[in-house]
CSV table of C-alpha atoms and ligand atoms in Angstrom, one decimal:
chain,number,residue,atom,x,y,z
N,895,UNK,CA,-23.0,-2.7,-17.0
N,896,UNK,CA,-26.1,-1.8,-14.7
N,897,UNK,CA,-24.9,-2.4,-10.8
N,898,UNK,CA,-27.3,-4.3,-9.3
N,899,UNK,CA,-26.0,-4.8,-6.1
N,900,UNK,CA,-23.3,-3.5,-3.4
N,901,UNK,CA,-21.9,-6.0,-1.3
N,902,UNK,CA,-19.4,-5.4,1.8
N,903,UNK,CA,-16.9,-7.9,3.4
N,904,UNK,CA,-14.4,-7.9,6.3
N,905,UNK,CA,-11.8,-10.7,5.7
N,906,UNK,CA,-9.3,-11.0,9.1
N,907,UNK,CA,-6.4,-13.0,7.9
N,908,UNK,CA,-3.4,-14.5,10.2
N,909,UNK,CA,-0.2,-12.4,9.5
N,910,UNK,CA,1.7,-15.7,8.2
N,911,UNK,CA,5.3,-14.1,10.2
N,912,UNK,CA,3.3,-14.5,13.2
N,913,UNK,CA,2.6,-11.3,15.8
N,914,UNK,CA,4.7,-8.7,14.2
N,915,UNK,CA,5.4,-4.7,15.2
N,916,UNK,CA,6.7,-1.9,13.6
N,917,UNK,CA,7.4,1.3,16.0
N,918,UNK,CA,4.4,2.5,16.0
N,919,UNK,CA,1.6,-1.3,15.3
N,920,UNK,CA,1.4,-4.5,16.4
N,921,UNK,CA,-0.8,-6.7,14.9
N,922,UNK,CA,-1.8,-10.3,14.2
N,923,UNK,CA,-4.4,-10.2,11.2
N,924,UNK,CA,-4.6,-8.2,8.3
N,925,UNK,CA,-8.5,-6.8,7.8
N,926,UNK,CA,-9.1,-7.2,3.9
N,927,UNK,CA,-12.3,-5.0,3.8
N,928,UNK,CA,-14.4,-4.0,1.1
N,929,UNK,CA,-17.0,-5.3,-1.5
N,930,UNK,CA,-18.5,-7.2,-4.1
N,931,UNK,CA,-20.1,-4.7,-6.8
N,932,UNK,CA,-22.2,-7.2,-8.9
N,933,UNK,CA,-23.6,-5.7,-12.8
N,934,UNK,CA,-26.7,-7.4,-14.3
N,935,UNK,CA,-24.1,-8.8,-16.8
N,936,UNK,CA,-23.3,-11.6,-14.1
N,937,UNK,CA,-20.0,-9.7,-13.6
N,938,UNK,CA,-18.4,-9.1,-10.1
N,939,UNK,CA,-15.6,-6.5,-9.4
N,940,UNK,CA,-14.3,-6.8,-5.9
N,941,UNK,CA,-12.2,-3.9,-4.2
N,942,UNK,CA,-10.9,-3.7,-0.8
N,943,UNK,CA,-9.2,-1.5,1.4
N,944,UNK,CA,-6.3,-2.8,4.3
N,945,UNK,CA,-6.2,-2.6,7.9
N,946,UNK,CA,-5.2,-3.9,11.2
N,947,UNK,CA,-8.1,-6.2,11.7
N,948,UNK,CA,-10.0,-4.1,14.7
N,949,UNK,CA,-13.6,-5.6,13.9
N,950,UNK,CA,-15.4,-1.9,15.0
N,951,UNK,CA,-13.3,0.1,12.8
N,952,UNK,CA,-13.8,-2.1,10.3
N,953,UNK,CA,-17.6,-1.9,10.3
N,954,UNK,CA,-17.3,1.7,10.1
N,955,UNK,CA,-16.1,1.2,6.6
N,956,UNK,CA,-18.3,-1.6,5.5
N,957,UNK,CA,-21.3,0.6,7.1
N,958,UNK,CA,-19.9,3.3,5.2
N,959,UNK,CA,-20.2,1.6,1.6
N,960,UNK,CA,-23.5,-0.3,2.7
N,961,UNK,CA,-25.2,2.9,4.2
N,962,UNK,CA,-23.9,5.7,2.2
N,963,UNK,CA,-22.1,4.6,-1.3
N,964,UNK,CA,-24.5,1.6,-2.5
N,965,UNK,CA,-27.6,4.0,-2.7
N,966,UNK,CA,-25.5,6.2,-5.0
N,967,UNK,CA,-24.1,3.6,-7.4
N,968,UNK,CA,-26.9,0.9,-7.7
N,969,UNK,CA,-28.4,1.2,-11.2
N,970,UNK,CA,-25.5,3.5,-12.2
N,971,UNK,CA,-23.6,2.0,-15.0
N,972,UNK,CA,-20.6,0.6,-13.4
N,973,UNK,CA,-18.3,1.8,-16.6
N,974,UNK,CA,-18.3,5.2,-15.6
N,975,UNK,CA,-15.7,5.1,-13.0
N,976,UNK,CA,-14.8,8.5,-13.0
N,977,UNK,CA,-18.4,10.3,-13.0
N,978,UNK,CA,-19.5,7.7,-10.2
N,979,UNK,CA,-16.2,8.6,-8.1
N,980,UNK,CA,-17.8,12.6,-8.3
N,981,UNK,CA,-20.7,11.3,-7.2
N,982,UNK,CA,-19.5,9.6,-4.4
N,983,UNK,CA,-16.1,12.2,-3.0
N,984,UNK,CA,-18.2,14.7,-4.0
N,985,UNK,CA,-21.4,13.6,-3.1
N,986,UNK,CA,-22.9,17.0,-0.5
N,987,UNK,CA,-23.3,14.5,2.8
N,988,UNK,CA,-20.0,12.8,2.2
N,989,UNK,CA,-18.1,15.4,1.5
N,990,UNK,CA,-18.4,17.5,4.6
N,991,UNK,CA,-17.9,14.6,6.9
N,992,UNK,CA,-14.8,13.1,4.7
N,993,UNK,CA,-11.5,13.1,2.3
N,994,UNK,CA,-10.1,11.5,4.5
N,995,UNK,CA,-10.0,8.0,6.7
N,996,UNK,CA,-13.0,6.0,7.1
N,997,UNK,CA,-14.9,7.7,3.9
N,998,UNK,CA,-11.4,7.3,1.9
N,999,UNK,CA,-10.6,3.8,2.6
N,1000,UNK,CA,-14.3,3.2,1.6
N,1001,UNK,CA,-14.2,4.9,-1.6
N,1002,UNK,CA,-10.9,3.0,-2.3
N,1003,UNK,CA,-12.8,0.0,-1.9
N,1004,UNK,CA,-15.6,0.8,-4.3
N,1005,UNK,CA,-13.3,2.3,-7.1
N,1006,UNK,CA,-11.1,-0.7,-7.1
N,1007,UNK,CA,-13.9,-2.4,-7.5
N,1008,UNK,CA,-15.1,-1.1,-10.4
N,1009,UNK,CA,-11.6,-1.1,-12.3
N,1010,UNK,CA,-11.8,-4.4,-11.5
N,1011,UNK,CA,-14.9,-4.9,-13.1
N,1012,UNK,CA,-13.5,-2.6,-15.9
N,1013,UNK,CA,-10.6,-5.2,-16.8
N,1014,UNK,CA,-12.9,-8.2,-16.1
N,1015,UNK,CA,-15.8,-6.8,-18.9
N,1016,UNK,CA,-12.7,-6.3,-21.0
N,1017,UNK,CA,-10.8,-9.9,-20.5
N,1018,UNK,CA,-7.9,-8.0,-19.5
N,1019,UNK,CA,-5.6,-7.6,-16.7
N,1020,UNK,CA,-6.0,-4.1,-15.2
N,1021,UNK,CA,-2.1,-3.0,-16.6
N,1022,UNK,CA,-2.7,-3.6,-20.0
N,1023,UNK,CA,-6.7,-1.4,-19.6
N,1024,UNK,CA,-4.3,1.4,-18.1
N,1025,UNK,CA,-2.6,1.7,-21.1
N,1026,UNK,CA,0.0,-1.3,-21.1
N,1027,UNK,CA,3.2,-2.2,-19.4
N,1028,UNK,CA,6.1,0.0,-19.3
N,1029,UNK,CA,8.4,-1.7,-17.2
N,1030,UNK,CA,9.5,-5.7,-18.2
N,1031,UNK,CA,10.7,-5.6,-14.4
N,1032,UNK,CA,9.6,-4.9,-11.4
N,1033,UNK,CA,11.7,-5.1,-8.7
N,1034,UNK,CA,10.1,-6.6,-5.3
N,1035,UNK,CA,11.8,-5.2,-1.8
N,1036,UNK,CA,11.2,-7.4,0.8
N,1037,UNK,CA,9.7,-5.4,4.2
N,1038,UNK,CA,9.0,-8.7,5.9
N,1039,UNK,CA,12.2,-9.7,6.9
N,1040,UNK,CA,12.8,-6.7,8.6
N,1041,UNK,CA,10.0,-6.0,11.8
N,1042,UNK,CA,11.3,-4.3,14.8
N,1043,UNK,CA,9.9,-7.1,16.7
N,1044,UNK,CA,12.5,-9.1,15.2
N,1045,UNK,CA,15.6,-9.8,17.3
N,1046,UNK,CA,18.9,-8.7,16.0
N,1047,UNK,CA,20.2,-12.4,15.3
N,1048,UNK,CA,17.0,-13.4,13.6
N,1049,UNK,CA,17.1,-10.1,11.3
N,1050,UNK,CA,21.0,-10.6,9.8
N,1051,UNK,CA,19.7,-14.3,9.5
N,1052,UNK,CA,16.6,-13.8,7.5
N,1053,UNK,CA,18.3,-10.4,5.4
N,1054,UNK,CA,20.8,-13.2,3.9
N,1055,UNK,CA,18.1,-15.7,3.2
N,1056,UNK,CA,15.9,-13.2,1.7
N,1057,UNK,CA,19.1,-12.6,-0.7
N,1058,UNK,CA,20.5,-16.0,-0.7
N,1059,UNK,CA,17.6,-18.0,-1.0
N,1060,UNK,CA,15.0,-15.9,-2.0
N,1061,UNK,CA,16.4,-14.0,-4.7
N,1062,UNK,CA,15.9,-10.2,-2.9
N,1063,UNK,CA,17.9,-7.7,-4.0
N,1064,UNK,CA,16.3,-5.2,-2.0
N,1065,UNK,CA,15.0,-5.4,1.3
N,1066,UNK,CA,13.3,-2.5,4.1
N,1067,UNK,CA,14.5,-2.6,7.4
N,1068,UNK,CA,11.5,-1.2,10.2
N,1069,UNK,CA,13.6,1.4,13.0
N,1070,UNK,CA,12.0,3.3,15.3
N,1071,UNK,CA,13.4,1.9,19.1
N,1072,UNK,CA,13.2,5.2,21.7
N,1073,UNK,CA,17.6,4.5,21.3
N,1074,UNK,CA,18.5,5.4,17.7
N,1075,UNK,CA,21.6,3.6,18.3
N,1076,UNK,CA,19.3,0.4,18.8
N,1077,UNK,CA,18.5,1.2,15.5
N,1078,UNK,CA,22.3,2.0,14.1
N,1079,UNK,CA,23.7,-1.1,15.3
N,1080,UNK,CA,20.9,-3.0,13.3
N,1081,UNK,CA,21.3,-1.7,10.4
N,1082,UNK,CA,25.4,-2.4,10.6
N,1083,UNK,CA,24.6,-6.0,11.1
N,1084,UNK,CA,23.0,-6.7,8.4
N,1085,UNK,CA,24.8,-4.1,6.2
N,1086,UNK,CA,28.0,-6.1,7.3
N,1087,UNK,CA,26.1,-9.6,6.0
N,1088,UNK,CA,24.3,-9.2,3.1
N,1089,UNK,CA,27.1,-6.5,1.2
N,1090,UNK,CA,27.2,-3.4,-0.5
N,1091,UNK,CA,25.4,-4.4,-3.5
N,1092,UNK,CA,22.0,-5.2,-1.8
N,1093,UNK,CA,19.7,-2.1,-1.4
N,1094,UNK,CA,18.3,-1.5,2.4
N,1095,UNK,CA,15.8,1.2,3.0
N,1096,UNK,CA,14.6,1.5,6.9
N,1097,UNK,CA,11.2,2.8,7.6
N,1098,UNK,CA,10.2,4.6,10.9
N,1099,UNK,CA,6.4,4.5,10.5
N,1100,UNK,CA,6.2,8.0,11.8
N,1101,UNK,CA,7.9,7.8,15.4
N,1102,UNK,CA,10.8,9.9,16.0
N,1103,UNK,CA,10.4,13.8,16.1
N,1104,UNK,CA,13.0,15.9,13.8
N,1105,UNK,CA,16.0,16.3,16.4
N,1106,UNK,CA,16.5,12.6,16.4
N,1107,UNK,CA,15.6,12.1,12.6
N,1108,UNK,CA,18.8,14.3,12.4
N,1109,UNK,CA,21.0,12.5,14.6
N,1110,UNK,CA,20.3,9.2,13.2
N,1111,UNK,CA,20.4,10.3,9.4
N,1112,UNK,CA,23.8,11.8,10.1
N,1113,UNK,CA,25.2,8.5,11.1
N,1114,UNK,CA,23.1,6.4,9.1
N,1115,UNK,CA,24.7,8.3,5.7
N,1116,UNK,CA,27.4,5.7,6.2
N,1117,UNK,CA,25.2,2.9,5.5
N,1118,UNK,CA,23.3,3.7,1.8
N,1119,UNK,CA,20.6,3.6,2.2
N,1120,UNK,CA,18.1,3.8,0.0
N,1121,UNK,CA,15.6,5.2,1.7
N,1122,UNK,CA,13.9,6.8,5.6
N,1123,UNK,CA,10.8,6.0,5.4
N,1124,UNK,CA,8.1,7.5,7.4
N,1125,UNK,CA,10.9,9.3,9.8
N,1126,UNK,CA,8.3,12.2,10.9
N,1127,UNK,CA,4.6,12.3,12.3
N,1128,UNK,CA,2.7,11.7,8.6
N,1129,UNK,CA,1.4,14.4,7.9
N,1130,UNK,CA,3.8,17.4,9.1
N,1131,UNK,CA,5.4,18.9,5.8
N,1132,UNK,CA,8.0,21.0,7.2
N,1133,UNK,CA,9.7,18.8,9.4
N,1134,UNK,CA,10.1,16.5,6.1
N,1135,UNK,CA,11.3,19.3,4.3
N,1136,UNK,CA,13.5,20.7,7.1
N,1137,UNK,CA,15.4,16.7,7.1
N,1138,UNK,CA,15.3,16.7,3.8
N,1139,UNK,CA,17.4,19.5,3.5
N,1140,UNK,CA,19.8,18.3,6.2
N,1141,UNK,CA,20.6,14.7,4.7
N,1142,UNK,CA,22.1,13.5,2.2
N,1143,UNK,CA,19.2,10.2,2.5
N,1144,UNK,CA,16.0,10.6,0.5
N,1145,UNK,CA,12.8,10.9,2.3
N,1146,UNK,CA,10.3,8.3,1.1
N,1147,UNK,CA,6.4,8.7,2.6
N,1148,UNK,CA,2.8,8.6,1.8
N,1149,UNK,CA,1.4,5.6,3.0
N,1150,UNK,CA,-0.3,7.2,5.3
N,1151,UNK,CA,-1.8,10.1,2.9
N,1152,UNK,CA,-5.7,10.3,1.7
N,1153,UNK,CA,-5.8,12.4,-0.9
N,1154,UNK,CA,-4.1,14.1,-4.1
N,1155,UNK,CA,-3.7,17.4,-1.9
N,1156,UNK,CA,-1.7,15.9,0.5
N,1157,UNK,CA,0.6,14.9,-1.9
N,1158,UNK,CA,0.9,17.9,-3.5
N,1159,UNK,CA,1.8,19.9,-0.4
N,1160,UNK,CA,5.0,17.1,0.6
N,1161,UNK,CA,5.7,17.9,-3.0
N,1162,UNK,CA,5.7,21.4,-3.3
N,1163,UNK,CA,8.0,21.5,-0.3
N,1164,UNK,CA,10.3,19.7,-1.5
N,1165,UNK,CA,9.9,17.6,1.2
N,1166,UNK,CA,9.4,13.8,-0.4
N,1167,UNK,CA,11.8,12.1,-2.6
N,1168,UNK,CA,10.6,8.5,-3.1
N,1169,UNK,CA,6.3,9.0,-3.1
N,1170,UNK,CA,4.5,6.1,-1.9
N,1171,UNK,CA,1.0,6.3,-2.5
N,1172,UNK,CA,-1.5,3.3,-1.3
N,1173,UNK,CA,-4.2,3.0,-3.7
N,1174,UNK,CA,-6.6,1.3,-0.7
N,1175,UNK,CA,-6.3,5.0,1.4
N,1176,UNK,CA,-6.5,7.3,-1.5
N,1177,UNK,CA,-9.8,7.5,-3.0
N,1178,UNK,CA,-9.1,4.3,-5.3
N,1179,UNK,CA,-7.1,4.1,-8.5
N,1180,UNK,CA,-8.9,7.0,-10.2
N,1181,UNK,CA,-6.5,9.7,-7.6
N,1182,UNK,CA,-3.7,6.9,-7.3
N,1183,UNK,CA,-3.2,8.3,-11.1
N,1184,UNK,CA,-3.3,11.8,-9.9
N,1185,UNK,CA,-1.0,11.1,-7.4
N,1186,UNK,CA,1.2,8.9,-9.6
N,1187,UNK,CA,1.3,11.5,-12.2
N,1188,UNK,CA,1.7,14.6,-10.2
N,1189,UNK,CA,5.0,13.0,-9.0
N,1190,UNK,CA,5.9,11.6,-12.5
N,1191,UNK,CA,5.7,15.1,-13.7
N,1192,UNK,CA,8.3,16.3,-11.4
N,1193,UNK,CA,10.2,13.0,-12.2
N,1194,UNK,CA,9.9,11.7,-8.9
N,1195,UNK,CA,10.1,8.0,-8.4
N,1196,UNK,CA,6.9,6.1,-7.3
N,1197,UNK,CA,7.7,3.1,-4.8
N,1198,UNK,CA,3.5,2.1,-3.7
N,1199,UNK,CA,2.9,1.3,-0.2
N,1200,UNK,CA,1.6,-2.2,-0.4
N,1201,UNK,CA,-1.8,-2.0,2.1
N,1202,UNK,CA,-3.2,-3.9,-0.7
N,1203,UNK,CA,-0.7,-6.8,-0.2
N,1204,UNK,CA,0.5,-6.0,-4.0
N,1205,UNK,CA,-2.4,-7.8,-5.6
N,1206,UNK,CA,-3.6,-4.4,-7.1
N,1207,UNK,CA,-0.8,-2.4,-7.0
N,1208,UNK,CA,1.5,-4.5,-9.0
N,1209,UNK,CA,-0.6,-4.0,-11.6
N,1210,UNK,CA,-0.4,-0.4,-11.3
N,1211,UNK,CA,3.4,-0.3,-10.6
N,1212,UNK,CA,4.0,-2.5,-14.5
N,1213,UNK,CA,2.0,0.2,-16.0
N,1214,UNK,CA,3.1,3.3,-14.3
N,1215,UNK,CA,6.4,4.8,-16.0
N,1216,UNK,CA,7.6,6.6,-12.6
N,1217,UNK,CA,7.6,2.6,-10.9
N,1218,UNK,CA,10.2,0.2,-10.5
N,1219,UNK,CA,10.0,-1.3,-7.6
N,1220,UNK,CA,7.5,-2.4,-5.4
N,1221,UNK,CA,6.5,-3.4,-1.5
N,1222,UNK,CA,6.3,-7.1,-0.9
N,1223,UNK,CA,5.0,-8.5,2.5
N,1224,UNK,CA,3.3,-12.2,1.4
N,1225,UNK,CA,0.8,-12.1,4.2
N,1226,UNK,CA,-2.5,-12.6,2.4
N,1227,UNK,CA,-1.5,-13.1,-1.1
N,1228,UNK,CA,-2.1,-17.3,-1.1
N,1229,UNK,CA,-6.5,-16.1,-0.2
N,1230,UNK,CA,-6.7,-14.6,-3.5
N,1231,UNK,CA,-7.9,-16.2,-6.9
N,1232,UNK,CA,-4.4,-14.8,-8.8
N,1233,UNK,CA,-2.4,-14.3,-6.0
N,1234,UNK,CA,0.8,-11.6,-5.9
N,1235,UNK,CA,3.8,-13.6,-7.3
N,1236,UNK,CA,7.7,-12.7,-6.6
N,1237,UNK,CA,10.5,-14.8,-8.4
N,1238,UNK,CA,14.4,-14.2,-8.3
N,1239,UNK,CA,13.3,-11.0,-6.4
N,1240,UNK,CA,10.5,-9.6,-9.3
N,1241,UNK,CA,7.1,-9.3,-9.2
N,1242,UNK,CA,5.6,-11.7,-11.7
N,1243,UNK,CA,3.2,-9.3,-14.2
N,1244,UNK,CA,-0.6,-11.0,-13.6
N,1245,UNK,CA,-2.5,-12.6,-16.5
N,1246,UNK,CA,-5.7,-12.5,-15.5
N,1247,UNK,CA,-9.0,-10.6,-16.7
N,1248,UNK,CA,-8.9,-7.7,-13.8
N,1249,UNK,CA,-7.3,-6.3,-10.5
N,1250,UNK,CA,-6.4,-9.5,-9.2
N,1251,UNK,CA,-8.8,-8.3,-6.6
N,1252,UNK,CA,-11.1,-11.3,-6.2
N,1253,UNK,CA,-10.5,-13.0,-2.8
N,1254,UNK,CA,-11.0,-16.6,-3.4
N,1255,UNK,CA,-13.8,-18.5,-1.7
N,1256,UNK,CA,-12.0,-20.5,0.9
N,1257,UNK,CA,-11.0,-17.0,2.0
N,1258,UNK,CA,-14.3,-15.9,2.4
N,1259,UNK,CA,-15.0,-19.6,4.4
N,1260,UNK,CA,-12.4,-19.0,6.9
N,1261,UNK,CA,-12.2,-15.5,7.0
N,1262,UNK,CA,-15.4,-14.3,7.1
N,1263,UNK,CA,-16.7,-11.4,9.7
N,1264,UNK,CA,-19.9,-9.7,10.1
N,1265,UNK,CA,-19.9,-6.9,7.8
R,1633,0YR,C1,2.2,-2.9,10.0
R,1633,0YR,N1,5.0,-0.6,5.2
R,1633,0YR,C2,4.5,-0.3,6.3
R,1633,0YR,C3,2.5,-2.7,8.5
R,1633,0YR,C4,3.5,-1.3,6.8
R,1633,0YR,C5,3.3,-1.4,8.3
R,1633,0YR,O1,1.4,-1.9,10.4
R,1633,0YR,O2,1.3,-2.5,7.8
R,1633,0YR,O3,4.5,-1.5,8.9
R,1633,0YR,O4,2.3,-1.0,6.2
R,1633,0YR,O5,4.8,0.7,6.9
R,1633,0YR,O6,5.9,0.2,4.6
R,1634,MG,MG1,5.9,2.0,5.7
């Protein structure tokens, strides 16, 4: 499968909740960035990396895999996923000016498109290349019912809906207000509503510094939670370990993490419980294995960070053993040829040859920017 051409895209598409914020974004648009990796077999793979939709930043990633990567893979045989990905991370240039952002959400891109292809040359979904499914379910937890922009009245309301009507059994809960208490009183609302058997985990996207991680976690133990999310700045290991020690919830991270290394320190700490890697900011899904398997191997649980939407990762989640439960924000997922599916609160397993990657052509019509 001889690549015979390297093709970027920037998709901006409308957050269907409207404006939303956690503590720490507000945005409008979700940027589906990456590209088209055509094979002189007449087969495309198509990755793509996820951001806020901030057209500059974006074209530093498109420019990245136009400018830089294409040269390396074009006339490379698009099969050898992990010699190529060496020759990209690895490449001298790349190297010393990455691992991590712009270079990383590029290389994502690329690799996903080439397991894509992977699956597609063998009429397969991307699970059952990996190896097969190991879970029959996978549970879906519902983050979009929970922004911080959404007022206290409107969140108990659309908790119960997401459980009554949708079928959720699990739902994420954004915190973060400078007022932890803003936060508490939240959290009992909608505790109070949807019952003890429903799982809430509250994500803090980084905000709050360890003295009032502590405060909140000792009054939030009340509540089960599943999970704190995020509670620290992303990449500060010993404040993570030094809460984990202190509370009795687990500490769940990783979304914002760009390689296997960074994972590995968090583990080694101690200081992660539920690992959440995002296989569109680690190099792809040749170190979202790594990653997966370095925490299986302490038998950790993996939860994915959905910055894909959950059209690759739910692949990834049926086949991994250590996941069994993924992220489900619906945002983009009706612009895609097999788009991500949730029934009675589970992610429907995808049929399709590949990694349900493939944007679908009205996508690309409305969508469109200048790569
Ligand atoms: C908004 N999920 C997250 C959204 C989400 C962010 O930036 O993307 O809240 O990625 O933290 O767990
Ligand atoms: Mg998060």
């Amino acid at each position: 499968m001889k690549i015979i051409k390297v093709e970027p895209f920037i998709l901006h598409i409308p957050v269907t909740s409207g404006q939303i914020s956690d503590s720490t974004h507000t945005i409008s648009h979700w940027g589906v960035v990456g590209c088209r990796i055509e094979t002189e077999t007449g087969l495309s793979g198509y990755g793509f990396t996820g951001t806020h939709a901030h057209l500059p930043s974006d074209r530093l990633i498109t420019a990245c895999i136009r400018d830089c990567y294409a040269p390396l893979l074009l006339g490379e045989d698009a099969g050898e996923i992990t010699r190529l990905w060496h020759r990209l991370a690895r490449s001298p240039a790349l190297q010393w000016i990455g691992r991590a952002g712009i270079t990383q959400l590029a290389l994502a891109a690329v690799d996903v498109a080439l397991w894509d292809l992977k699956a597609k040359a063998a009429e397969q979904p991307l699970w059952h290349v990996l190896g097969g499914a190991t879970s029959t379910v996978l549970d879906a937890y519902n983050t979009d019912i929970g922004w911080l922009s959404i007022p206290d009245d409107a969140l108990v309301a659309g908790s119960v809906a997401a459980v009554e009507k949708g079928g959720f059994r699990r739902i994420k809960l954004k915190v973060g207000h400078a007022d932890p208490n803003t936060d508490l009183t939240r959290i009992e609302k909608v505790r109070r509503a949807v019952g003890d058997s429903v799982t809430i985990a509250v994500d803090g996207n980084g905000k709050w510094d360890l003295p009032t991680c502590m405060r909140f976690c000792a009054r939030a133990e009340a509540y089960d939670l599943l999970w704190f999310e995020e509670p620290l700045w992303y990449d500060d290991v010993a404040s993570h370990g030094a809460l984990a020690r202190a509370t009795t919830i687990p500490v769940a991270l990783g979304e914002q993490l760009y390689t296997l290394d960074a994972f590995n320190a968090f583990l080694d700490a101690g200081a992660i419980h539920y690992v959440q890697p995002d296989v569109t900011r680690l190099g792809g899904i040749t170190e979202y294995i790594q990653v997966t398997d370095a925490a299986h191997a302490r038998r950790l649980p993996v939860a994915p960070h959905a910055g894909d939407m959950s059209q690759v990762h739910v692949h990834l989640a049926f086949w991994h053993p250590a996941s069994t439960i993924l992220e489900y924000i619906p945002w983009i997922k009706d612009w895609f040829e097999e788009p991500a599916a949730v029934e009675a609160g589970a992610f429907r397993r995808p049929q399709r040859p590949g990694a349900s990657s493939t944007p679908s052509e009205e996508a690309f019509r409305r969508f469109a920017q200048p790569a």
